[in-house]
């Protein structure tokens, strides 16, 4: 019998790619998603890619009664908790909404997991928990908690809660996965990042400039202390990231207790390097202007990916050119996202 993995936020950008990866690796994903930042069409696309339509609950993870029902109906082996609000700027404007959504959903999940004796959990954390890194590449033991916005603080708080929960119940296996910058899309072009309104993140912004929906990219600052003056990030292909979750489940199957991994490539890329890679990979123009720095941006943020490689065999297979090609393929095939 295939192990059942409950995927919260399984119709979102990273969640949907993870669902595909779970299916490819003989797990049975079960999705819960409240469609707050995703569309039901993602489920049709998952089915087109995998020829399988996972059982899906359109519910809010904060709703304990609904969770009780889902856990009673399904013998869940592990939970991957993607569901959460993630827009940095919005979190500054509406901190309560972020704390309520991200923290309450996690607490509800933990209570119901306890009631049903479900011992395995993977949490979608972020490199944002490192705040302003003292050095790069960032290793997992580096200090966390000095976050720069409420979104990041929810991630740091939840990590802390999960560490305490695991301390109190040594039978629990909990993985905190700190993502760097996910980009790219499934090579089929059927699923990908589908931001609401004007994108905040660099890659969807670039691809919307490429397709003519946005006039030009603003490069936020070219006076950082980096090789070309623009900020450096660790862009990881979402298909690689998705596989990282499957490898982590295999690790949890060995009862490791608490594990923490960076999921990045270990390679830093500047804003202008990413723009140029997109141009070269796709033979399109990306008009841009240099704009003032964006508040809260750190100059350099990239992972040491050694620990994830040594402990779970995680290594990014795709580079930024592959990701630029796949992002563009997705954008061209779905100029208005999923409908
Ligand atoms: N960035 C930019 N123009 C944009 C969006 C982002 O120059 O329209 C830069 C941003 O300042 C940062 C990098 O691109 O240096 C990655 O930003 P993103 O929001 O994608 O991810 P973050 O690393 O902030 O989570």
Short mmCIF file of N, CA, C and O and ligand atoms in Angstrom, two decimals, residues 86 88 126-128 151 179-183 193 198-206 216-221 224 230-235 269-272 274-275 289 291-299 301, ligand 1:
data_model
loop_
_atom_site.label_atom_id
_atom_site.label_comp_id
_atom_site.label_asym_id
_atom_site.label_seq_id
_atom_site.Cartn_x
_atom_site.Cartn_y
_atom_site.Cartn_z
N UNK A 86 2.39 34.35 2.02
CA UNK A 86 3.83 34.48 1.78
C UNK A 86 4.29 35.80 1.17
O UNK A 86 5.45 35.90 0.74
N UNK A 88 5.71 39.28 1.39
CA UNK A 88 6.44 40.06 2.38
C UNK A 88 5.77 41.42 2.64
O UNK A 88 5.47 41.79 3.77
N UNK A 126 11.89 28.93 5.26
CA UNK A 126 12.48 29.82 4.26
C UNK A 126 13.82 30.34 4.75
O UNK A 126 14.03 30.50 5.96
N UNK A 127 14.67 30.67 3.80
CA UNK A 127 15.95 31.30 4.14
C UNK A 127 15.73 32.63 4.83
O UNK A 127 16.65 33.16 5.47
N UNK A 128 14.51 33.15 4.75
CA UNK A 128 14.21 34.42 5.41
C UNK A 128 14.41 34.33 6.93
O UNK A 128 14.63 35.34 7.58
N UNK A 151 6.02 38.16 7.75
CA UNK A 151 6.01 36.87 7.06
C UNK A 151 7.18 36.01 7.55
O UNK A 151 7.01 34.85 7.95
N UNK A 179 13.79 26.99 2.27
CA UNK A 179 13.92 27.19 0.82
C UNK A 179 14.66 28.48 0.55
O UNK A 179 14.42 29.50 1.19
N UNK A 180 15.46 28.47 -0.50
CA UNK A 180 16.05 29.70 -0.99
C UNK A 180 15.07 30.28 -2.03
O UNK A 180 13.90 30.41 -1.72
N UNK A 181 15.46 30.62 -3.24
CA UNK A 181 14.50 31.29 -4.13
C UNK A 181 13.99 30.33 -5.21
O UNK A 181 14.67 30.13 -6.23
N UNK A 182 12.80 29.77 -5.03
CA UNK A 182 12.27 28.83 -6.03
C UNK A 182 11.86 29.56 -7.31
O UNK A 182 11.18 30.60 -7.24
N UNK A 183 12.28 29.06 -8.43
CA UNK A 183 11.88 29.61 -9.74
C UNK A 183 11.64 28.43 -10.69
O UNK A 183 11.81 27.27 -10.31
N UNK A 193 4.29 29.11 -11.42
CA UNK A 193 3.95 30.16 -10.45
C UNK A 193 2.90 31.09 -11.07
O UNK A 193 3.07 31.56 -12.19
N UNK A 198 0.24 42.23 -9.66
CA UNK A 198 1.62 42.48 -10.10
C UNK A 198 2.57 41.67 -9.21
O UNK A 198 2.50 41.75 -7.99
N UNK A 199 3.44 40.88 -9.85
CA UNK A 199 4.31 40.02 -9.04
C UNK A 199 5.27 40.82 -8.17
O UNK A 199 5.71 41.90 -8.56
N UNK A 200 5.57 40.28 -6.99
CA UNK A 200 6.58 40.88 -6.13
C UNK A 200 7.95 40.26 -6.40
O UNK A 200 8.97 40.89 -6.21
N UNK A 201 7.94 39.01 -6.82
CA UNK A 201 9.20 38.28 -6.96
C UNK A 201 9.81 38.49 -8.35
O UNK A 201 9.12 38.78 -9.31
N UNK A 202 11.12 38.30 -8.37
CA UNK A 202 11.87 38.66 -9.57
C UNK A 202 11.49 37.84 -10.80
O UNK A 202 11.21 38.40 -11.86
N UNK A 203 11.47 36.51 -10.69
CA UNK A 203 11.26 35.71 -11.90
C UNK A 203 9.89 35.93 -12.55
O UNK A 203 9.82 36.15 -13.76
N UNK A 204 8.79 35.88 -11.78
CA UNK A 204 7.51 36.16 -12.45
C UNK A 204 7.46 37.57 -13.03
O UNK A 204 6.82 37.78 -14.07
N UNK A 205 8.14 38.50 -12.39
CA UNK A 205 8.17 39.86 -12.95
C UNK A 205 8.88 39.85 -14.30
O UNK A 205 8.38 40.39 -15.29
N UNK A 206 10.04 39.19 -14.35
CA UNK A 206 10.80 39.12 -15.61
C UNK A 206 9.93 38.48 -16.70
O UNK A 206 9.85 38.98 -17.82
N UNK A 216 8.57 47.22 -18.08
CA UNK A 216 10.00 47.04 -17.82
C UNK A 216 10.21 46.58 -16.38
O UNK A 216 9.37 46.81 -15.51
N UNK A 217 11.35 45.97 -16.18
CA UNK A 217 11.72 45.53 -14.84
C UNK A 217 12.41 46.69 -14.12
O UNK A 217 13.22 47.39 -14.72
N UNK A 218 12.10 46.87 -12.84
CA UNK A 218 12.91 47.76 -12.01
C UNK A 218 13.90 46.89 -11.25
O UNK A 218 13.49 46.00 -10.50
N UNK A 219 15.17 47.15 -11.46
CA UNK A 219 16.21 46.43 -10.70
C UNK A 219 16.44 47.23 -9.42
O UNK A 219 16.87 48.39 -9.48
N UNK A 220 16.12 46.61 -8.29
CA UNK A 220 16.15 47.36 -7.02
C UNK A 220 17.57 47.49 -6.48
O UNK A 220 18.00 46.69 -5.66
N UNK A 221 18.27 48.52 -6.94
CA UNK A 221 19.59 48.83 -6.41
C UNK A 221 20.71 48.18 -7.20
O UNK A 221 20.67 47.00 -7.50
N UNK A 224 25.00 47.64 -4.34
CA UNK A 224 25.35 46.68 -3.28
C UNK A 224 26.80 46.24 -3.46
O UNK A 224 27.37 46.35 -4.57
N UNK A 230 24.28 44.38 -7.96
CA UNK A 230 22.89 43.97 -7.69
C UNK A 230 22.90 42.78 -6.71
O UNK A 230 23.91 42.09 -6.57
N UNK A 231 21.76 42.57 -6.06
CA UNK A 231 21.69 41.56 -4.99
C UNK A 231 21.89 40.15 -5.52
O UNK A 231 21.47 39.82 -6.63
N UNK A 232 22.45 39.33 -4.67
CA UNK A 232 22.72 37.93 -5.03
C UNK A 232 21.79 36.99 -4.24
O UNK A 232 21.64 37.13 -3.04
N UNK A 233 21.18 36.07 -4.98
CA UNK A 233 20.27 35.09 -4.38
C UNK A 233 20.60 33.70 -4.93
O UNK A 233 21.29 33.58 -5.95
N UNK A 234 19.99 32.70 -4.30
CA UNK A 234 20.20 31.31 -4.69
C UNK A 234 18.90 30.82 -5.32
O UNK A 234 17.95 30.47 -4.62
N UNK A 235 18.86 30.83 -6.65
CA UNK A 235 17.63 30.47 -7.36
C UNK A 235 17.62 28.97 -7.62
O UNK A 235 18.52 28.44 -8.28
N UNK A 269 23.46 33.99 -7.65
CA UNK A 269 23.25 34.65 -8.95
C UNK A 269 22.74 36.06 -8.69
O UNK A 269 21.84 36.24 -7.87
N UNK A 270 23.29 37.05 -9.39
CA UNK A 270 22.83 38.43 -9.18
C UNK A 270 21.55 38.68 -9.99
O UNK A 270 21.21 37.91 -10.90
N UNK A 271 20.88 39.79 -9.67
CA UNK A 271 19.66 40.15 -10.40
C UNK A 271 19.99 40.28 -11.91
O UNK A 271 19.28 39.71 -12.76
N UNK A 272 21.07 41.00 -12.21
CA UNK A 272 21.40 41.19 -13.64
C UNK A 272 21.81 39.89 -14.31
O UNK A 272 21.53 39.67 -15.49
N UNK A 274 20.56 37.00 -13.61
CA UNK A 274 19.32 36.26 -13.90
C UNK A 274 18.62 36.86 -15.12
O UNK A 274 18.12 36.13 -15.98
N UNK A 275 18.60 38.18 -15.19
CA UNK A 275 17.99 38.85 -16.36
C UNK A 275 18.70 38.38 -17.64
O UNK A 275 18.06 38.02 -18.63
N UNK A 289 15.18 49.14 -15.85
CA UNK A 289 15.78 50.37 -15.35
C UNK A 289 16.35 50.07 -13.96
O UNK A 289 15.88 49.16 -13.27
N UNK A 291 16.52 51.03 -10.27
CA UNK A 291 15.63 51.75 -9.35
C UNK A 291 16.28 51.76 -7.96
O UNK A 291 17.27 51.05 -7.73
N UNK A 292 15.73 52.56 -7.03
CA UNK A 292 16.30 52.55 -5.67
C UNK A 292 16.21 51.16 -5.03
O UNK A 292 15.39 50.33 -5.44
N UNK A 293 17.01 50.97 -4.01
CA UNK A 293 16.97 49.71 -3.24
C UNK A 293 15.57 49.48 -2.68
O UNK A 293 14.87 50.45 -2.36
N UNK A 294 15.19 48.23 -2.53
CA UNK A 294 13.92 47.89 -1.90
C UNK A 294 14.17 47.68 -0.40
O UNK A 294 15.12 46.98 -0.04
N UNK A 295 13.31 48.26 0.43
CA UNK A 295 13.52 48.15 1.89
C UNK A 295 13.57 46.68 2.30
O UNK A 295 12.77 45.87 1.84
N UNK A 296 14.51 46.36 3.16
CA UNK A 296 14.56 45.00 3.73
C UNK A 296 15.37 44.01 2.93
O UNK A 296 15.60 42.89 3.40
N UNK A 297 15.80 44.37 1.72
CA UNK A 297 16.59 43.40 0.93
C UNK A 297 17.99 43.25 1.50
O UNK A 297 18.64 44.24 1.84
N UNK A 298 18.47 42.01 1.58
CA UNK A 298 19.85 41.79 1.99
C UNK A 298 20.71 41.65 0.73
O UNK A 298 20.22 41.26 -0.33
N UNK A 299 21.97 42.00 0.87
CA UNK A 299 22.85 42.03 -0.30
C UNK A 299 23.07 40.63 -0.90
O UNK A 299 22.91 40.42 -2.09
N UNK A 301 22.42 36.31 -0.34
CA UNK A 301 21.79 35.22 0.39
C UNK A 301 21.89 33.97 -0.47
O UNK A 301 21.20 33.86 -1.48
N1 LIG B 1 14.09 42.29 -7.47
C1 LIG B 1 14.21 43.33 -8.38
N2 LIG B 1 13.09 43.73 -9.06
C2 LIG B 1 11.86 43.17 -8.86
C3 LIG B 1 11.75 42.09 -7.93
C4 LIG B 1 12.89 41.69 -7.25
O1 LIG B 1 15.29 43.87 -8.59
O2 LIG B 1 10.89 43.61 -9.47
C5 LIG B 1 15.28 41.83 -6.77
C6 LIG B 1 15.17 41.96 -5.26
O3 LIG B 1 15.59 43.26 -4.85
C7 LIG B 1 16.09 40.85 -4.77
C8 LIG B 1 15.98 39.79 -5.86
O4 LIG B 1 15.43 40.45 -6.99
O5 LIG B 1 17.41 41.32 -4.77
C9 LIG B 1 15.06 38.63 -5.48
O6 LIG B 1 13.84 39.17 -5.02
P1 LIG B 1 12.58 38.26 -4.77
O7 LIG B 1 11.47 39.17 -4.28
O8 LIG B 1 12.29 37.43 -5.96
O9 LIG B 1 13.04 37.27 -3.61
P2 LIG B 1 13.63 37.51 -2.14
O10 LIG B 1 15.05 37.10 -2.21
O11 LIG B 1 13.44 38.95 -1.79
O12 LIG B 1 12.83 36.60 -1.30
#
